[in-house]
Amino acid sequence: MQHKNSHINSAIKTIETEIEGLKSLIDFFDEKYIKTVDLILNCKGRVIISGMGKSGHIANKISATFASTGTPAFFIHPAEASHGDLGMITSQDIVILLSNSGETKELRDIIFYCKRFEIPLIGIVRRAESELAKSSTVALILP
């Protein structure tokens, strides 16, 4: 019986941790969030989403969700982007990059491409002083 209780206690602790994480997002919804939503709603092209590693898995899921709910979107792998796939991004698109550190070297070519062609870039990142945050049209800083 003690064994079963430890499993239940672990599950409850996990849920409590997730609740605290969600509560920390309440202050996240500000003018930057509104600007992000406006950029997406007014996009005449597609929403291009990218990230590396775990952030890439999340980016891929976000792009699939956008696409399945009627927003033209696709995931671009940052390493593939650096080897020819940047041409898939047009001036009508917006780009969303996800990165925990904001210093992911594989994202740099996408960042520079967006700057060069004045493509709106939304950075979702944890570090406000990162290269990604500083280079973004809108930087959403996660708690």
Coordinates of N, CA, C and O in Angstrom, one line a residue:
M1 N 0.8 -1.2 0.0 CA 0.0 0.0 0.0 C 0.9 1.3 0.0 O 0.6 2.2 -0.7
Q2 N 2.0 1.2 0.7 CA 2.9 2.4 0.8 C 3.4 2.7 -0.6 O 3.5 3.9 -1.0
H3 N 3.7 1.7 -1.4 CA 4.2 1.8 -2.7 C 3.2 2.6 -3.6 O 3.6 3.5 -4.4
K4 N 1.9 2.2 -3.5 CA 0.9 2.9 -4.3 C 0.7 4.4 -3.9 O 0.5 5.2 -4.7
N5 N 0.8 4.7 -2.6 CA 0.7 6.0 -2.1 C 1.9 6.9 -2.6 O 1.6 8.1 -2.9
S6 N 3.1 6.3 -2.8 CA 4.2 7.1 -3.3 C 3.9 7.5 -4.8 O 4.3 8.6 -5.2
H7 N 3.3 6.6 -5.5 CA 3.0 6.9 -6.9 C 1.9 8.0 -7.0 O 2.0 8.9 -7.8
I8 N 0.9 7.9 -6.1 CA -0.1 9.0 -6.0 C 0.5 10.3 -5.6 O 0.2 11.3 -6.2
N9 N 1.3 10.3 -4.6 CA 2.0 11.5 -4.1 C 2.8 12.1 -5.2 O 2.8 13.4 -5.4
S10 N 3.5 11.3 -6.0 CA 4.3 11.8 -7.1 C 3.4 12.4 -8.2 O 3.8 13.5 -8.7
A11 N 2.3 11.8 -8.5 CA 1.4 12.4 -9.5 C 0.8 13.7 -9.0 O 0.8 14.7 -9.8
I12 N 0.5 13.8 -7.8 CA -0.1 15.0 -7.2 C 1.0 16.1 -7.3 O 0.7 17.3 -7.6
K13 N 2.2 15.8 -6.9 CA 3.3 16.8 -6.9 C 3.5 17.3 -8.3 O 3.8 18.5 -8.6
T14 N 3.5 16.4 -9.3 CA 3.6 16.8 -10.7 C 2.6 17.8 -11.1 O 2.8 18.8 -11.7
I15 N 1.3 17.5 -10.8 CA 0.2 18.4 -11.1 C 0.4 19.7 -10.4 O 0.2 20.8 -11.1
E16 N 0.8 19.7 -9.2 CA 1.0 21.0 -8.5 C 2.1 21.8 -9.1 O 2.0 23.1 -9.2
T17 N 3.1 21.2 -9.5 CA 4.2 21.9 -10.2 C 3.8 22.5 -11.5 O 4.1 23.6 -11.9
E18 N 3.0 21.7 -12.3 CA 2.4 22.2 -13.6 C 1.5 23.4 -13.3 O 1.5 24.4 -14.1
I19 N 0.7 23.4 -12.3 CA -0.2 24.5 -11.9 C 0.6 25.7 -11.7 O 0.2 26.8 -12.1
E20 N 1.7 25.6 -10.9 CA 2.5 26.8 -10.6 C 3.1 27.3 -11.9 O 3.3 28.5 -12.1
G21 N 3.5 26.4 -12.8 CA 4.1 26.9 -14.0 C 3.1 27.6 -14.9 O 3.4 28.7 -15.5
L22 N 1.9 27.2 -14.9 CA 0.8 27.9 -15.6 C 0.5 29.2 -15.0 O 0.3 30.2 -15.7
K23 N 0.5 29.3 -13.7 CA 0.2 30.6 -13.0 C 1.3 31.6 -13.3 O 1.0 32.8 -13.4
S24 N 2.5 31.1 -13.5 CA 3.6 32.0 -13.8 C 3.5 32.7 -15.2 O 4.1 33.7 -15.5
L25 N 2.6 32.1 -16.0 CA 2.4 32.7 -17.4 C 1.4 33.8 -17.4 O 1.3 34.5 -18.4
I26 N 0.7 34.1 -16.3 CA -0.3 35.1 -16.3 C 0.2 36.5 -16.6 O -0.4 37.2 -17.4
D27 N 1.4 36.8 -16.1 CA 2.0 38.1 -16.4 C 2.6 38.1 -17.8 O 3.1 39.2 -18.3
F28 N 2.6 37.0 -18.5 CA 3.2 36.9 -19.9 C 2.4 37.6 -20.9 O 2.8 38.1 -21.9
F29 N 1.1 37.8 -20.6 CA 0.1 38.4 -21.6 C 0.1 39.9 -21.5 O -0.5 40.5 -20.6
D30 N 0.9 40.5 -22.3 CA 1.1 42.0 -22.3 C 1.0 42.5 -23.7 O 0.5 41.9 -24.6
E31 N 1.5 43.7 -24.0 CA 1.5 44.4 -25.3 C 2.3 43.5 -26.3 O 1.9 43.5 -27.5
K32 N 3.4 42.9 -25.9 CA 4.1 42.0 -26.8 C 3.3 40.9 -27.3 O 3.4 40.5 -28.5
Y33 N 2.5 40.3 -26.4 CA 1.6 39.2 -26.8 C 0.6 39.7 -27.8 O 0.3 39.0 -28.8
I34 N 0.0 40.9 -27.6 CA -1.0 41.4 -28.5 C -0.3 41.7 -29.9 O -0.9 41.4 -30.9
K35 N 0.9 42.2 -29.9 CA 1.6 42.5 -31.2 C 1.8 41.1 -31.9 O 1.7 41.1 -33.1
T36 N 2.2 40.1 -31.2 CA 2.4 38.8 -31.8 C 1.1 38.3 -32.4 O 1.1 37.8 -33.5
V37 N 0.0 38.3 -31.7 CA -1.3 37.9 -32.2 C -1.6 38.7 -33.5 O -2.0 38.1 -34.5
D38 N -1.4 40.0 -33.4 CA -1.7 40.8 -34.6 C -0.9 40.4 -35.8 O -1.4 40.4 -36.9
L39 N 0.4 40.2 -35.6 CA 1.3 39.8 -36.7 C 0.8 38.5 -37.3 O 0.7 38.4 -38.5
I40 N 0.4 37.5 -36.5 CA -0.1 36.2 -37.0 C -1.4 36.4 -37.7 O -1.6 35.9 -38.8
L41 N -2.3 37.2 -37.2 CA -3.6 37.3 -37.8 C -3.5 38.1 -39.1 O -4.3 37.9 -40.0
N42 N -2.6 39.0 -39.2 CA -2.4 39.8 -40.4 C -1.4 39.3 -41.4 O -1.1 39.9 -42.4
C43 N -0.9 38.1 -41.1 CA 0.1 37.5 -42.0 C -0.5 37.2 -43.4 O -1.5 36.5 -43.4
K44 N 0.1 37.6 -44.5 CA -0.5 37.4 -45.8 C 0.1 36.1 -46.4 O -0.4 35.5 -47.4
G45 N 1.2 35.6 -45.7 CA 1.8 34.4 -46.2 C 1.6 33.2 -45.2 O 0.5 33.0 -44.8
R46 N 2.7 32.6 -44.8 CA 2.6 31.5 -43.9 C 3.3 31.8 -42.6 O 4.2 32.7 -42.6
V47 N 3.0 31.1 -41.6 CA 3.7 31.1 -40.3 C 4.8 30.0 -40.3 O 4.5 28.8 -40.4
I48 N 6.1 30.4 -40.4 CA 7.2 29.5 -40.4 C 7.7 29.4 -39.0 O 8.0 30.4 -38.3
I49 N 7.8 28.1 -38.5 CA 8.2 27.9 -37.1 C 9.4 27.0 -37.0 O 9.5 26.0 -37.8
S50 N 10.4 27.4 -36.2 CA 11.6 26.6 -36.1 C 12.2 26.6 -34.7 O 11.9 27.5 -33.9
G51 N 13.0 25.6 -34.4 CA 13.7 25.5 -33.1 C 14.6 24.3 -33.3 O 14.4 23.5 -34.2
M52 N 15.5 24.2 -32.4 CA 16.5 23.1 -32.4 C 16.3 22.2 -31.1 O 16.1 22.8 -30.1
G53 N 16.5 20.9 -31.3 CA 16.4 20.0 -30.1 C 14.9 20.0 -29.6 O 14.0 19.9 -30.4
K54 N 14.8 20.1 -28.3 CA 13.5 20.0 -27.7 C 12.6 21.2 -28.2 O 11.4 21.0 -28.4
S55 N 13.2 22.3 -28.3 CA 12.4 23.5 -28.9 C 11.9 23.2 -30.3 O 10.9 23.6 -30.7
G56 N 12.7 22.4 -31.0 CA 12.3 22.0 -32.4 C 11.1 21.1 -32.4 O 10.2 21.2 -33.2
H57 N 11.1 20.2 -31.4 CA 9.9 19.3 -31.3 C 8.7 20.1 -31.0 O 7.6 19.9 -31.5
I58 N 8.8 21.1 -30.1 CA 7.7 21.9 -29.7 C 7.3 22.8 -30.9 O 6.1 22.9 -31.2
A59 N 8.2 23.3 -31.6 CA 8.0 24.1 -32.8 C 7.2 23.3 -33.9 O 6.3 23.8 -34.5
N60 N 7.6 22.1 -34.1 CA 7.0 21.2 -35.0 C 5.5 21.0 -34.7 O 4.6 21.0 -35.5
K61 N 5.2 20.8 -33.4 CA 3.9 20.6 -32.9 C 3.0 21.9 -33.1 O 1.9 21.8 -33.5
I62 N 3.6 23.0 -32.8 CA 2.9 24.3 -33.0 C 2.6 24.5 -34.4 O 1.4 24.9 -34.8
S63 N 3.5 24.2 -35.3 CA 3.2 24.4 -36.8 C 2.1 23.5 -37.2 O 1.2 23.8 -38.0
A64 N 2.1 22.2 -36.7 CA 1.0 21.3 -37.1 C -0.3 21.8 -36.5 O -1.4 21.6 -37.2
T65 N -0.3 22.3 -35.3 CA -1.6 22.9 -34.8 C -2.1 24.0 -35.6 O -3.3 24.1 -35.9
F66 N -1.2 25.0 -35.9 CA -1.6 26.1 -36.8 C -2.2 25.6 -38.1 O -3.3 26.0 -38.5
A67 N -1.5 24.7 -38.7 CA -2.0 24.2 -40.0 C -3.3 23.5 -39.9 O -4.2 23.7 -40.7
S68 N -3.5 22.7 -38.9 CA -4.8 22.0 -38.7 C -5.9 22.8 -38.3 O -7.1 22.4 -38.4
T69 N -5.7 24.1 -37.9 CA -6.7 25.0 -37.5 C -6.9 26.1 -38.5 O -7.6 27.1 -38.2
G70 N -6.3 25.9 -39.7 CA -6.6 26.8 -40.8 C -5.6 28.0 -41.0 O -5.7 28.8 -41.9
T71 N -4.5 28.0 -40.2 CA -3.4 29.0 -40.5 C -2.3 28.3 -41.2 O -1.7 27.4 -40.7
P72 N -2.1 28.8 -42.5 CA -1.0 28.2 -43.2 C 0.3 28.3 -42.5 O 0.8 29.4 -42.1
A73 N 0.9 27.1 -42.2 CA 2.2 27.1 -41.4 C 3.0 25.9 -41.7 O 2.4 24.9 -42.2
F74 N 4.3 26.0 -41.5 CA 5.1 24.8 -41.6 C 6.3 24.9 -40.7 O 6.8 26.0 -40.4
F75 N 6.9 23.8 -40.4 CA 8.1 23.7 -39.6 C 9.3 23.7 -40.5 O 9.3 23.0 -41.6
I76 N 10.3 24.4 -40.2 CA 11.6 24.3 -41.0 C 12.7 24.0 -40.0 O 12.8 24.6 -38.9
H77 N 13.4 22.9 -40.3 CA 14.5 22.5 -39.4 C 15.7 23.5 -39.6 O 16.1 23.8 -40.7
P78 N 16.2 24.1 -38.5 CA 17.2 25.1 -38.7 C 18.5 24.7 -39.4 O 19.1 25.5 -40.2
A79 N 18.9 23.5 -39.3 CA 20.1 23.0 -40.0 C 19.8 22.9 -41.5 O 20.6 23.2 -42.3
E80 N 18.6 22.4 -41.8 CA 18.2 22.4 -43.2 C 18.0 23.8 -43.8 O 18.3 24.0 -45.0
A81 N 17.5 24.7 -43.0 CA 17.4 26.1 -43.5 C 18.7 26.6 -43.9 O 18.8 27.3 -45.0
S82 N 19.8 26.3 -43.2 CA 21.1 26.8 -43.5 C 21.7 26.2 -44.8 O 22.7 26.7 -45.3
H83 N 21.1 25.1 -45.3 CA 21.6 24.4 -46.4 C 20.6 24.4 -47.6 O 20.4 23.4 -48.3
G84 N 19.9 25.6 -47.8 CA 19.1 25.7 -48.9 C 17.6 26.0 -48.7 O 16.9 26.5 -49.5
D85 N 17.1 25.6 -47.5 CA 15.7 25.8 -47.2 C 15.2 27.2 -46.9 O 14.1 27.5 -46.7
L86 N 16.2 28.1 -46.7 CA 15.8 29.5 -46.4 C 15.0 30.1 -47.5 O 14.1 30.9 -47.3
G87 N 15.2 29.6 -48.7 CA 14.5 30.1 -49.8 C 13.0 29.8 -49.8 O 12.2 30.4 -50.5
M88 N 12.6 28.9 -48.9 CA 11.2 28.6 -48.7 C 10.4 29.8 -47.9 O 9.2 29.8 -47.9
I89 N 11.2 30.6 -47.3 CA 10.6 31.7 -46.5 C 10.5 33.0 -47.4 O 11.5 33.4 -48.0
T90 N 9.3 33.5 -47.5 CA 9.1 34.7 -48.4 C 8.8 35.9 -47.5 O 8.6 35.9 -46.3
S91 N 8.8 37.1 -48.2 CA 8.6 38.4 -47.5 C 7.2 38.5 -47.0 O 6.9 39.4 -46.2
Q92 N 6.3 37.6 -47.4 CA 4.9 37.6 -47.0 C 4.7 36.8 -45.7 O 3.6 36.9 -45.1
D93 N 5.7 36.0 -45.3 CA 5.6 35.1 -44.2 C 6.0 35.9 -42.9 O 6.5 37.0 -42.9
I94 N 5.8 35.2 -41.8 CA 6.4 35.6 -40.5 C 7.1 34.3 -40.0 O 6.7 33.2 -40.3
V95 N 8.1 34.6 -39.2 CA 8.9 33.5 -38.6 C 8.8 33.5 -37.1 O 8.9 34.6 -36.5
I96 N 8.6 32.3 -36.5 CA 8.6 32.2 -35.1 C 9.8 31.2 -34.7 O 9.8 30.1 -35.2
L97 N 10.7 31.7 -33.9 CA 11.8 30.9 -33.5 C 11.7 30.6 -32.0 O 11.5 31.5 -31.2
L98 N 11.8 29.3 -31.6 CA 11.8 28.9 -30.2 C 13.2 28.5 -29.8 O 13.9 27.8 -30.5
S99 N 13.6 29.0 -28.6 CA 14.9 28.7 -28.1 C 14.9 29.0 -26.6 O 14.5 30.1 -26.2
N100 N 15.4 28.1 -25.8 CA 15.5 28.3 -24.4 C 16.6 29.4 -24.1 O 16.3 30.4 -23.5
S101 N 17.8 29.2 -24.6 CA 18.9 30.2 -24.4 C 18.8 31.4 -25.2 O 19.3 32.5 -24.8
G102 N 18.3 31.3 -26.4 CA 18.3 32.4 -27.4 C 19.6 32.5 -28.1 O 19.8 33.5 -28.8
E103 N 20.5 31.6 -27.9 CA 21.9 31.7 -28.5 C 22.1 30.4 -29.4 O 23.3 30.2 -29.7
T104 N 21.1 29.7 -29.7 CA 21.3 28.5 -30.5 C 21.9 28.8 -31.9 O 21.3 29.5 -32.7
K105 N 23.1 28.3 -32.1 CA 23.8 28.7 -33.3 C 23.1 28.3 -34.6 O 23.2 29.0 -35.6
E106 N 22.4 27.2 -34.5 CA 21.7 26.7 -35.7 C 20.6 27.7 -36.2 O 20.1 27.7 -37.3
L107 N 20.1 28.6 -35.3 CA 19.1 29.5 -35.7 C 19.6 30.8 -36.3 O 18.9 31.6 -36.8
R108 N 20.9 31.0 -36.2 CA 21.5 32.3 -36.6 C 21.2 32.6 -38.1 O 20.9 33.8 -38.4
D109 N 21.3 31.7 -39.0 CA 21.1 31.9 -40.4 C 19.7 32.4 -40.6 O 19.4 33.3 -41.5
I110 N 18.7 31.8 -39.9 CA 17.3 32.2 -40.0 C 17.2 33.7 -39.5 O 16.5 34.5 -40.2
I111 N 17.8 34.0 -38.4 CA 17.7 35.3 -37.8 C 18.3 36.3 -38.8 O 17.6 37.4 -39.1
F112 N 19.4 36.1 -39.4 CA 20.1 37.0 -40.3 C 19.2 37.1 -41.6 O 19.1 38.2 -42.2
Y113 N 18.6 36.0 -42.1 CA 17.8 36.0 -43.3 C 16.6 36.9 -43.0 O 16.2 37.7 -43.9
C114 N 15.9 36.8 -41.9 CA 14.8 37.6 -41.5 C 15.2 39.1 -41.5 O 14.4 39.9 -42.0
K115 N 16.3 39.4 -40.9 CA 16.8 40.8 -40.9 C 17.0 41.3 -42.3 O 16.5 42.4 -42.6
R116 N 17.7 40.6 -43.1 CA 18.1 41.0 -44.4 C 16.8 41.3 -45.3 O 16.8 42.3 -46.0
F117 N 15.8 40.4 -45.2 CA 14.6 40.6 -46.0 C 13.4 41.2 -45.3 O 12.3 41.2 -45.8
E118 N 13.7 41.8 -44.1 CA 12.7 42.4 -43.3 C 11.4 41.6 -43.1 O 10.3 42.0 -43.2
I119 N 11.7 40.3 -42.7 CA 10.6 39.4 -42.4 C 10.4 39.4 -40.9 O 11.3 39.3 -40.2
P120 N 9.1 39.7 -40.5 CA 8.9 39.7 -39.1 C 9.3 38.5 -38.4 O 9.0 37.4 -38.8
L121 N 10.0 38.6 -37.3 CA 10.5 37.5 -36.5 C 10.0 37.6 -35.1 O 10.2 38.6 -34.4
I122 N 9.4 36.5 -34.6 CA 8.9 36.4 -33.3 C 9.8 35.4 -32.5 O 9.9 34.3 -33.0
G123 N 10.5 35.9 -31.5 CA 11.3 35.0 -30.7 C 10.6 34.6 -29.4 O 10.1 35.5 -28.7
I124 N 10.6 33.3 -29.2 CA 10.0 32.8 -27.9 C 11.2 32.2 -27.2 O 11.8 31.2 -27.6
V125 N 11.6 32.9 -26.1 CA 12.9 32.6 -25.5 C 12.8 32.9 -24.0 O 11.9 33.6 -23.5
R126 N 13.8 32.3 -23.2 CA 13.8 32.6 -21.8 C 14.7 33.7 -21.4 O 14.5 34.3 -20.4
R127 N 15.7 34.0 -22.2 CA 16.7 35.1 -21.9 C 16.5 36.3 -22.6 O 16.7 36.4 -23.8
A128 N 16.1 37.4 -21.9 CA 15.8 38.7 -22.6 C 17.1 39.3 -23.2 O 16.9 40.1 -24.2
E129 N 18.2 39.0 -22.8 CA 19.5 39.6 -23.3 C 20.1 38.7 -24.4 O 21.2 39.0 -24.8
S130 N 19.4 37.7 -24.8 CA 20.0 36.8 -25.8 C 20.0 37.4 -27.2 O 19.3 38.4 -27.5
E131 N 20.7 36.8 -28.1 CA 20.8 37.2 -29.5 C 19.4 37.1 -30.2 O 19.0 38.1 -30.9
L132 N 18.7 36.1 -29.9 CA 17.4 35.9 -30.5 C 16.4 37.0 -30.0 O 15.7 37.6 -30.8
A133 N 16.4 37.3 -28.7 CA 15.5 38.3 -28.2 C 15.8 39.7 -28.8 O 14.9 40.4 -29.2
K134 N 17.1 40.0 -28.8 CA 17.5 41.3 -29.4 C 17.2 41.4 -30.8 O 17.0 42.6 -31.3
S135 N 17.2 40.4 -31.6 CA 17.0 40.4 -33.0 C 15.6 40.3 -33.5 O 15.3 40.5 -34.6
S136 N 14.7 40.0 -32.5 CA 13.3 39.7 -32.9 C 12.5 41.0 -33.1 O 12.7 42.0 -32.4
T137 N 11.5 41.0 -34.0 CA 10.5 42.0 -34.1 C 9.8 42.1 -32.8 O 9.5 43.2 -32.3
V138 N 9.4 40.9 -32.3 CA 8.7 40.8 -31.0 C 9.4 39.7 -30.3 O 9.6 38.6 -30.8
A139 N 9.9 39.9 -29.0 CA 10.5 38.9 -28.2 C 9.5 38.6 -27.1 O 9.2 39.4 -26.2
L140 N 9.1 37.3 -27.0 CA 8.2 36.9 -26.0 C 9.2 36.1 -25.0 O 9.7 35.1 -25.3
I141 N 9.3 36.7 -23.8 CA 10.3 36.2 -22.8 C 9.5 35.3 -21.8 O 8.6 35.8 -21.1
L142 N 9.8 34.1 -21.8 CA 9.1 33.1 -21.0 C 9.6 33.2 -19.5 O 10.8 33.4 -19.4
P143 N 8.8 33.0 -18.5 CA 9.3 33.0 -17.2 C 10.1 31.8 -16.8 O 10.0 30.8 -17.5

